[in-house]
PDB file of C-alpha atoms and ligand atoms in Angstrom:
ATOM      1  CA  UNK A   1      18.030  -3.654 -17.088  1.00 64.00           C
ATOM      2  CA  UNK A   2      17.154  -1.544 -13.924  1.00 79.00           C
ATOM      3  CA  UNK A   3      15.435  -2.749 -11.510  1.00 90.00           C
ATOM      4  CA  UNK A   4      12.085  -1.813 -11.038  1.00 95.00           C
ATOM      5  CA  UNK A   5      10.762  -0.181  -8.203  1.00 97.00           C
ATOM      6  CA  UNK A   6       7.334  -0.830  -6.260  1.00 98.00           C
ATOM      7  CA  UNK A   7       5.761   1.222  -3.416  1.00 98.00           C
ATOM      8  CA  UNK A   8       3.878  -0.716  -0.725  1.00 98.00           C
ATOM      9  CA  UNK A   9       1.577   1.543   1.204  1.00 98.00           C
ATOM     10  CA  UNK A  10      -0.267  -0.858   3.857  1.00 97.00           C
ATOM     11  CA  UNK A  11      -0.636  -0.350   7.416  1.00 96.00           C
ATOM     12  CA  UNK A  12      -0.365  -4.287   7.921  1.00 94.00           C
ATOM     13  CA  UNK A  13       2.997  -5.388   9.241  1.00 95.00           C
ATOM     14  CA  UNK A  14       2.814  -8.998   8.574  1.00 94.00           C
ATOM     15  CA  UNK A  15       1.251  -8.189   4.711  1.00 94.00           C
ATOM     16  CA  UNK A  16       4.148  -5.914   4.252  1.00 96.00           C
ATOM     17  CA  UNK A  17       6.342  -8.194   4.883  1.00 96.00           C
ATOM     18  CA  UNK A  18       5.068 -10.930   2.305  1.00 95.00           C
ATOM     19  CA  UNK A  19       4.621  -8.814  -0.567  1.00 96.00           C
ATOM     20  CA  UNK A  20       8.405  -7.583  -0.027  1.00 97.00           C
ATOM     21  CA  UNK A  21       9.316 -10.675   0.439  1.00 97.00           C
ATOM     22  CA  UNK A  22       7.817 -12.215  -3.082  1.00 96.00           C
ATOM     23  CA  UNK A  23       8.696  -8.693  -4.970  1.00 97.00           C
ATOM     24  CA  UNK A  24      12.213  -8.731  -3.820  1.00 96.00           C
ATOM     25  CA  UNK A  25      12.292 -12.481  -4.785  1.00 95.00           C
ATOM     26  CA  UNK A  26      10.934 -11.061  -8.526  1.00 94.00           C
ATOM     27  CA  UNK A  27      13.679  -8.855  -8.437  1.00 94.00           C
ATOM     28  CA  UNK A  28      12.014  -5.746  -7.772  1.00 97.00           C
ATOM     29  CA  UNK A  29      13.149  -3.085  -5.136  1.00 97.00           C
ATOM     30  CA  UNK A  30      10.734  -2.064  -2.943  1.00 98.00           C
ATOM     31  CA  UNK A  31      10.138   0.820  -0.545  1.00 98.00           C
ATOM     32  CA  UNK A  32       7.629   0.404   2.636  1.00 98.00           C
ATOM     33  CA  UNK A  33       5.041   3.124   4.477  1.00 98.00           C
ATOM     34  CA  UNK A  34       2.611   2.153   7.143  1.00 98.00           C
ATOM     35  CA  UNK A  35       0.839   5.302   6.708  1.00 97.00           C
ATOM     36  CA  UNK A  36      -0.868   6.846   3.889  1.00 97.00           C
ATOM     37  CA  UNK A  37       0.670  10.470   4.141  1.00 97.00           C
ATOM     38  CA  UNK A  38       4.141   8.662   4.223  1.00 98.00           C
ATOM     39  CA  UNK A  39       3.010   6.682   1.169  1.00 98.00           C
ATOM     40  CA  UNK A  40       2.372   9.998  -0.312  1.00 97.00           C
ATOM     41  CA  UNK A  41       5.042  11.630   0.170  1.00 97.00           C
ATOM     42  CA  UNK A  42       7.142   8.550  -1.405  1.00 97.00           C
ATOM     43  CA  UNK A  43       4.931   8.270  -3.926  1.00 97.00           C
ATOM     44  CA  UNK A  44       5.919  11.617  -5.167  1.00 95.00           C
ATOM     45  CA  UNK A  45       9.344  11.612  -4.098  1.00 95.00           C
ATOM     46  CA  UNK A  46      10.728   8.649  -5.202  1.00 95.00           C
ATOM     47  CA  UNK A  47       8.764   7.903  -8.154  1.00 92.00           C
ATOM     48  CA  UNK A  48       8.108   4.722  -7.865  1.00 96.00           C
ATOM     49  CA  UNK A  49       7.571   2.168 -10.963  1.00 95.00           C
ATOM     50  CA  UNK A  50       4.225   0.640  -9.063  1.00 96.00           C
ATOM     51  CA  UNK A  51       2.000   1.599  -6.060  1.00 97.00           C
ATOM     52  CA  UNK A  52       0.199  -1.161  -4.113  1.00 97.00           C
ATOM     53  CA  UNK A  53      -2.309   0.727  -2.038  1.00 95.00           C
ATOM     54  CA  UNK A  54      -4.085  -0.300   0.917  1.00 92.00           C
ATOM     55  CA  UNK A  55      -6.951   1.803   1.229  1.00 89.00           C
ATOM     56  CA  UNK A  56      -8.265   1.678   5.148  1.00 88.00           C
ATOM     57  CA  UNK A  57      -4.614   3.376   6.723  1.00 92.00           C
ATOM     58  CA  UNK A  58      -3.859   5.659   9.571  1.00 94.00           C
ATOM     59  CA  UNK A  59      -3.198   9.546   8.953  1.00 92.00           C
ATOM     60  CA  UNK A  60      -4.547   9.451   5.552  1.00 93.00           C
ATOM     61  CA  UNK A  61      -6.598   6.806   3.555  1.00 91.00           C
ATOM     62  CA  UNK A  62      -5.773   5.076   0.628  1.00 91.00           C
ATOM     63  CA  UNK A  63      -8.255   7.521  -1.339  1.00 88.00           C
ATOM     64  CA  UNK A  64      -6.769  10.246  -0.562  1.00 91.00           C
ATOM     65  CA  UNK A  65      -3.739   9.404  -1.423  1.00 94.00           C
ATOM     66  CA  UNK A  66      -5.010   7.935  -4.761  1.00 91.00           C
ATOM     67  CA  UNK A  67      -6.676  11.019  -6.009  1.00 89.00           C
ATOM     68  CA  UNK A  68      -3.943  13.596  -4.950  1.00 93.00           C
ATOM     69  CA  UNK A  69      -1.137  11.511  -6.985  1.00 92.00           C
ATOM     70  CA  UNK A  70      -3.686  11.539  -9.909  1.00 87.00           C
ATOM     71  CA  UNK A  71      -4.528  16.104  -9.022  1.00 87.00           C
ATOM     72  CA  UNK A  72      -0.435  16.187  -9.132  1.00 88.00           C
ATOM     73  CA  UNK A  73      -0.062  14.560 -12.553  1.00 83.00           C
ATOM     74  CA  UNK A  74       1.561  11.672 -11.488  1.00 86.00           C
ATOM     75  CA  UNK A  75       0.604   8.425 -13.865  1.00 84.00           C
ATOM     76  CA  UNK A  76       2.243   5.388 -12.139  1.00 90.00           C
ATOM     77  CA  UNK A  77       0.226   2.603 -12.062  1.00 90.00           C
ATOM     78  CA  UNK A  78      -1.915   2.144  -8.627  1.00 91.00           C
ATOM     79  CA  UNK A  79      -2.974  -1.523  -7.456  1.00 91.00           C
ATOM     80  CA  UNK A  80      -5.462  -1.099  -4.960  1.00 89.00           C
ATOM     81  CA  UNK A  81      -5.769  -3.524  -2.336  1.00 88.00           C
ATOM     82  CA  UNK A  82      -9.010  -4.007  -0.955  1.00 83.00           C
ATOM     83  CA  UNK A  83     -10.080  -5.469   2.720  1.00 78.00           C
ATOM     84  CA  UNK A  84     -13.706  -6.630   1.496  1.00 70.00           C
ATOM     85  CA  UNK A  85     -15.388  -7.692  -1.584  1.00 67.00           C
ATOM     86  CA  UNK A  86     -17.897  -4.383  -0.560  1.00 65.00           C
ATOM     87  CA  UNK A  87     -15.173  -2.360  -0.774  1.00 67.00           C
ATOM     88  CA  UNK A  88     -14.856  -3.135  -4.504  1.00 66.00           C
ATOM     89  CA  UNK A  89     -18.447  -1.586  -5.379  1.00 60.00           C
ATOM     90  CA  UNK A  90     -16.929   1.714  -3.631  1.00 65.00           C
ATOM     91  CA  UNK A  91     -13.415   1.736  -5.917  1.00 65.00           C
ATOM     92  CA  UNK A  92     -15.619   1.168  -9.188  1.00 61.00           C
ATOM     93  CA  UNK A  93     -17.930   3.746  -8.210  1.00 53.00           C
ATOM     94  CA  UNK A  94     -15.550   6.478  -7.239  1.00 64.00           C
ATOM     95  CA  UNK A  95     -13.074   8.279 -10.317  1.00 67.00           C
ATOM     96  CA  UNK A  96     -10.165   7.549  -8.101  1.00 72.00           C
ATOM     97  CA  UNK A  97      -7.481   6.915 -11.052  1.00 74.00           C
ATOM     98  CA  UNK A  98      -6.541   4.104  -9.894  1.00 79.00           C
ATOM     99  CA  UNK A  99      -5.729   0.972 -12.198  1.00 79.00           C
ATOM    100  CA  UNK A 100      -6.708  -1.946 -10.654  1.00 81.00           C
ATOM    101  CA  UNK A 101      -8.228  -3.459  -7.456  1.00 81.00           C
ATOM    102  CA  UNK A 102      -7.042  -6.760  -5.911  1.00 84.00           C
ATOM    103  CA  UNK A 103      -9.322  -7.827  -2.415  1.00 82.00           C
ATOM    104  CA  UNK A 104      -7.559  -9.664   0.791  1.00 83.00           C
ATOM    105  CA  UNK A 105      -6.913 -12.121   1.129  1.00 84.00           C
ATOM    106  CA  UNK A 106      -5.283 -12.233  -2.432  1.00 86.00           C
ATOM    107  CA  UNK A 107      -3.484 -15.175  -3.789  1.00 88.00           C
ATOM    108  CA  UNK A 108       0.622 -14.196  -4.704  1.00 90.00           C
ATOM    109  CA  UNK A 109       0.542 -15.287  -7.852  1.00 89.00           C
ATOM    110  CA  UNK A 110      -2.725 -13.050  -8.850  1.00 87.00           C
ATOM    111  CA  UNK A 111      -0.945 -10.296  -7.239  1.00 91.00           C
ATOM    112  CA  UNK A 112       2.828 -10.785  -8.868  1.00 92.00           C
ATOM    113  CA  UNK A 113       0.954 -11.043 -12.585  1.00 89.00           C
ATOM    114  CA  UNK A 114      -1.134  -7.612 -12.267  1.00 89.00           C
ATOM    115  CA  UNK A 115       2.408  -6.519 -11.043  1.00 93.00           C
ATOM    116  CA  UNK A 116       4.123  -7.287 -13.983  1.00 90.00           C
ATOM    117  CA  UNK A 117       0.899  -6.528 -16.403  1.00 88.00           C
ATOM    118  CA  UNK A 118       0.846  -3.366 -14.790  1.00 87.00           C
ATOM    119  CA  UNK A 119       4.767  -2.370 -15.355  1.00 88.00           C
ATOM    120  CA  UNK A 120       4.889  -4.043 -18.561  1.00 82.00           C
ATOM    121  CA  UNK A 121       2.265  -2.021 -19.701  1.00 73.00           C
ATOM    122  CA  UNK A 122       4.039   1.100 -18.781  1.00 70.00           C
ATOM    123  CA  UNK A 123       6.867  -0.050 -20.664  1.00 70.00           C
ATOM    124  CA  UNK A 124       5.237  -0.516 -23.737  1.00 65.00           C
ATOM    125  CA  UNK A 125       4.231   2.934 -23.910  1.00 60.00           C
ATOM    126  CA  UNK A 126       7.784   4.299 -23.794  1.00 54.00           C
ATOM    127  CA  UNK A 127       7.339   7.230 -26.616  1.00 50.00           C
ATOM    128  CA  UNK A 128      10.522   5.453 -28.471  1.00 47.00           C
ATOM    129  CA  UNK A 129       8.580   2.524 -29.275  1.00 46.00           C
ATOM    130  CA  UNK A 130       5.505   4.361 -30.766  1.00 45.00           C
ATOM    131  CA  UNK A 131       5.837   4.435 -34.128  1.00 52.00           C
ATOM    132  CA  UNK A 132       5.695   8.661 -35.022  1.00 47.00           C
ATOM    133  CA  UNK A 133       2.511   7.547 -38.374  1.00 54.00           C
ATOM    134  CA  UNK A 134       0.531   6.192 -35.331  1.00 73.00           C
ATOM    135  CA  UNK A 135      -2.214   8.857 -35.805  1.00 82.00           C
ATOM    136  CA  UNK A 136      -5.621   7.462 -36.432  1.00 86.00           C
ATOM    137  CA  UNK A 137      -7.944   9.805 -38.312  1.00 86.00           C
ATOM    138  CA  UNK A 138     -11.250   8.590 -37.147  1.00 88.00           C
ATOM    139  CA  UNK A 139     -13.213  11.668 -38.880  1.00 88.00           C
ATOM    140  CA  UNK A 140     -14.627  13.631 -35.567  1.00 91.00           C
ATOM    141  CA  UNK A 141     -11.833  12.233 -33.618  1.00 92.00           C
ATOM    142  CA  UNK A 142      -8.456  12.056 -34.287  1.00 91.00           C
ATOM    143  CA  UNK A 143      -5.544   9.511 -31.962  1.00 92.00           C
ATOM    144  CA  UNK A 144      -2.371  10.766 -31.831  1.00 88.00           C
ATOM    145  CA  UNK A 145      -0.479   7.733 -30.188  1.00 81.00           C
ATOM    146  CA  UNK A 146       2.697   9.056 -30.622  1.00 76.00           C
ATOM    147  CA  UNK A 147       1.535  11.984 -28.570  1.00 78.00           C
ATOM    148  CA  UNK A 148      -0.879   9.726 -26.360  1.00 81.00           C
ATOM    149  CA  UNK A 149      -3.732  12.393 -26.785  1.00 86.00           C
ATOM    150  CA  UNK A 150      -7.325  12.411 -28.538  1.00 92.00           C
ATOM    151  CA  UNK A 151      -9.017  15.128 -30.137  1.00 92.00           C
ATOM    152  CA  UNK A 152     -13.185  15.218 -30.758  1.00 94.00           C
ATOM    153  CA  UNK A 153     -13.973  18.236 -33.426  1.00 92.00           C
ATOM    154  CA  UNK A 154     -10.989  19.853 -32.671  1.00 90.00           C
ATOM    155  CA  UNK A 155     -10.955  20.282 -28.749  1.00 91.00           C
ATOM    156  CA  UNK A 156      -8.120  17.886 -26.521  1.00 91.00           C
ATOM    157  CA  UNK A 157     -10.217  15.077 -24.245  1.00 91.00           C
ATOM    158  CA  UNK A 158      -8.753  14.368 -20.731  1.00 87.00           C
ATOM    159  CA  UNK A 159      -8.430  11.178 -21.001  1.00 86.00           C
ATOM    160  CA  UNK A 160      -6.698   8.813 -18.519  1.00 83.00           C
ATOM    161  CA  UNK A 161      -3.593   6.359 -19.821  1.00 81.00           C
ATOM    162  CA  UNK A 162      -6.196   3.453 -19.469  1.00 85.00           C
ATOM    163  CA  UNK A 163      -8.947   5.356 -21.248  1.00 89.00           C
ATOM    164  CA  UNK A 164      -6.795   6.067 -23.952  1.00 89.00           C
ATOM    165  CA  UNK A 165      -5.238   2.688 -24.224  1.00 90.00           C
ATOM    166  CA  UNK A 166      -8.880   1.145 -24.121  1.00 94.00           C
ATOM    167  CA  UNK A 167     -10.178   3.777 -27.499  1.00 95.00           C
ATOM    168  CA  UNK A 168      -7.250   3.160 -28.837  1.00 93.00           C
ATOM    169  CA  UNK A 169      -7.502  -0.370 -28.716  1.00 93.00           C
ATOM    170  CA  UNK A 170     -10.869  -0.599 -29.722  1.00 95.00           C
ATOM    171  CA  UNK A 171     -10.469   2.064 -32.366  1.00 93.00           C
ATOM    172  CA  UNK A 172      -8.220   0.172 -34.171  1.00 90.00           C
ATOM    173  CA  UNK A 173     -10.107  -2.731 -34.725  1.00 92.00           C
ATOM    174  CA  UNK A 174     -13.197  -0.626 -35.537  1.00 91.00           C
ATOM    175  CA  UNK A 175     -16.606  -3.057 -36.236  1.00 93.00           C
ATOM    176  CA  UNK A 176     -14.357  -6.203 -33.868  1.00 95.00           C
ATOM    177  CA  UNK A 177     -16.308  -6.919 -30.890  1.00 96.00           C
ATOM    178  CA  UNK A 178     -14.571  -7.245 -28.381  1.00 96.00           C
ATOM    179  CA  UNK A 179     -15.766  -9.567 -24.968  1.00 94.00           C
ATOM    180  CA  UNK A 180     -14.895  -7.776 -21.317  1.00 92.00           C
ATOM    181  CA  UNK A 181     -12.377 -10.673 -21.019  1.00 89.00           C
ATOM    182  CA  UNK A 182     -10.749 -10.342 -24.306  1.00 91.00           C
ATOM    183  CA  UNK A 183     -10.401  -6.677 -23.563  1.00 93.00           C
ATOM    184  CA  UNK A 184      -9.207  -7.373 -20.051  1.00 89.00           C
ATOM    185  CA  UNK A 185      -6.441  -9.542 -21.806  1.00 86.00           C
ATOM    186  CA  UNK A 186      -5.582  -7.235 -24.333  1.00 88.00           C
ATOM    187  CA  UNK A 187      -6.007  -3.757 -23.180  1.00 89.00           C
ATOM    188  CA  UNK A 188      -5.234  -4.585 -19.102  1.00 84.00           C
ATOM    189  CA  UNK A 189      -2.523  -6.882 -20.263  1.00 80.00           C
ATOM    190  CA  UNK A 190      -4.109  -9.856 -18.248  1.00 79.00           C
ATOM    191  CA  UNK A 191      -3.033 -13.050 -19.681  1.00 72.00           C
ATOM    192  CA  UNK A 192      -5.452 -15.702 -19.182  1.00 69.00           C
ATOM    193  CA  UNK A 193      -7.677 -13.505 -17.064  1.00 65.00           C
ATOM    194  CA  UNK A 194     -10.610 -15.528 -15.341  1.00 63.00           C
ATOM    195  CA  UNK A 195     -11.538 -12.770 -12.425  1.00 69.00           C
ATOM    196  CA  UNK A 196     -13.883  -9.906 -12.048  1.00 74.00           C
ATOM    197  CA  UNK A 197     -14.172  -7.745 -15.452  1.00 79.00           C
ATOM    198  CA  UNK A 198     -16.757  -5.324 -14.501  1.00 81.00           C
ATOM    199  CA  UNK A 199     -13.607  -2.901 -14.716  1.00 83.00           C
ATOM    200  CA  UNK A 200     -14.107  -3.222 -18.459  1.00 89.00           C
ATOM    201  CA  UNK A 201     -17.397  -1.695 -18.041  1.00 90.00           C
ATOM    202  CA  UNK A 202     -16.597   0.956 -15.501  1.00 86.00           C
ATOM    203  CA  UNK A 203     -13.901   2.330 -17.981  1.00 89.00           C
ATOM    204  CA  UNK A 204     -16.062   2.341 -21.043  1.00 94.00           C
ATOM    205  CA  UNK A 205     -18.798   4.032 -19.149  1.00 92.00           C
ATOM    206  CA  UNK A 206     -15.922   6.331 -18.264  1.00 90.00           C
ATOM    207  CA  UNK A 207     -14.644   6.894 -21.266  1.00 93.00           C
ATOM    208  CA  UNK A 208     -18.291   7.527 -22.975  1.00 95.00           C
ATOM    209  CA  UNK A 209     -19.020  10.380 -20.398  1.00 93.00           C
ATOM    210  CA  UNK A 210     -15.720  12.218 -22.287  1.00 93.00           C
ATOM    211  CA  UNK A 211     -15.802  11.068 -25.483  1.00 95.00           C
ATOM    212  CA  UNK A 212     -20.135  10.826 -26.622  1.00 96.00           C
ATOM    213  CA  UNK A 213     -22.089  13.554 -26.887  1.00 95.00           C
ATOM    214  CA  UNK A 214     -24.680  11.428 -25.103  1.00 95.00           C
ATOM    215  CA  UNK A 215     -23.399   8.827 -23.171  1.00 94.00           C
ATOM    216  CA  UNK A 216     -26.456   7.446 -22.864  1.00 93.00           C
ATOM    217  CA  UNK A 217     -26.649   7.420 -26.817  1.00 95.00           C
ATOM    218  CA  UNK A 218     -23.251   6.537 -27.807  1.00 96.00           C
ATOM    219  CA  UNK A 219     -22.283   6.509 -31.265  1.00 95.00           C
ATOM    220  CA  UNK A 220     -18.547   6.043 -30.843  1.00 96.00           C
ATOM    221  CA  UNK A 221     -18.231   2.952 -28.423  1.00 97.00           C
ATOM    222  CA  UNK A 222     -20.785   0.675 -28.783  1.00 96.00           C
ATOM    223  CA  UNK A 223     -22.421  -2.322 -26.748  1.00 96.00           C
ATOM    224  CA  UNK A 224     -23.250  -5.717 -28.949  1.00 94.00           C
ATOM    225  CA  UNK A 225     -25.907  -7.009 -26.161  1.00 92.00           C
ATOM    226  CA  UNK A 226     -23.865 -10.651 -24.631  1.00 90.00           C
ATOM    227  CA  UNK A 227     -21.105 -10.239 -26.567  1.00 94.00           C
ATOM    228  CA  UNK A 228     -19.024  -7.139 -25.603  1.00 95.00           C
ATOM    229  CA  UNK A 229     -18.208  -3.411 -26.634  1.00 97.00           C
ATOM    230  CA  UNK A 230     -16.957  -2.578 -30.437  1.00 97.00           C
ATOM    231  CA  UNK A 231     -16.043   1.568 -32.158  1.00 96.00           C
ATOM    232  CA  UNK A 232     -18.759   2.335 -34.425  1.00 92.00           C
ATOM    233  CA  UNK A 233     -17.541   1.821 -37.826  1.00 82.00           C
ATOM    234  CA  UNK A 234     -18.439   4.307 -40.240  1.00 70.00           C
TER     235      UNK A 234
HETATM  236 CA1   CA B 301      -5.221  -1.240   6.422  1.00 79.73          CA
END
């Protein structure tokens, strides 16, 4: 199989230097920039399998660089890395397209699994693996996996890979609630997951602003009070 290979963008010699050292041992290649326009330029050069993206970097910050690999069309899967638990408020709040957030100082084992969860999950989507009947007729909206889009009354949503993944997911088991760390396991590909899963409810309040006429009303995605999200069964 080819090797995979991840981007570290991180202005921090000495944490360079560890996560190359435990992705190498993983067998992954890696490729280094100390500065976010370098990581950019990388980024969109080389095509990377993964970016792990320090966000506070010289020449341009890890936001910037986020957001114009997102305006380019680029979909690799970002890992943010985070200096302070504050910081995470920021990365929820702001529709950076990023995947995931990870704070310093992380542990390498957290870090190597939302690696792998991350490629995997990339992997999995390969078009050749989608079966071509997975279309879900949902009445207003229609999920064409095979396609990886989603139509409401006719009209294409912009949805992100996660966003889609998520309605997919939840569309398929229409009337299942689901808990934020069942979804976090199943949709994020977390195995086990005991962390932070207030992504789960950034992402569904993203996804409602596309998909409901009224987010504040949704009918599509809805939230069972304690227990989790569910799709409105009809
Ligand atoms: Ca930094």
């Amino acid at each position: 199989m080819e090797r995979k290979k991840v981007l570290i963008v991180e202005d921090e010699k000495n944490i360079v230097d560890i996560l190359r050292f435990n992705l190498q041992k993983e067998g992954y290649d890696t490729l280094e920039a100390f500065d976010g326009v370098t990581g950019l330029q990388l980024a969109l050069e080389e095509n990377p399998d993964l970016i792990l993206l320090d966000l506070m970097l010289p020449a341009m910050n890890g936001f910037e660089v986020c957001k114009t690999i997102r305006d380019k069309g680029q979909n690799t899967p970002v890992l943010i890395i985070t200096a302070r638990e504050a910081e995470k408020d920021k990365i929820l709040g702001l529709d950076l397209g990023a995947d995931d957030y990870i704070t310093k100082p992380f542990s390498i084992r957290e870090l190597m699994a939302r690696v792998k969860a991350n490629i995997r999950r990339v992997d999995m989507l390969q078009p050749t693996e989608t079966p071509p009947e997975a279309r879900l007729d949902l009445g207003r909206l229609v999920i064409d996996k095979g396609a990886g889009f989603v139509t409401k009354d006719g009209e294409t949503l912009e949805l992100t890979q996660r966003e889609l993944e998520l309605l997919t997911y939840l569309a398929s088991n229409a009337g299942k609630v689901f808990s934020r760390q069942e979804l976090m396991e199943r949709v994020w590909n977390y195995e086990g997951y005991v962390g932070d899963v207030r992504g789960v409810d950034v992402a569904v309040r993203r996804l409602r602003e596309k998909l409901e006429d009224n987010p504040a009303q949704p009918v599509f995605i809805l939230t069972r009070r304690g227990a989790g999200y569910y799709f409105q069964k009809d």
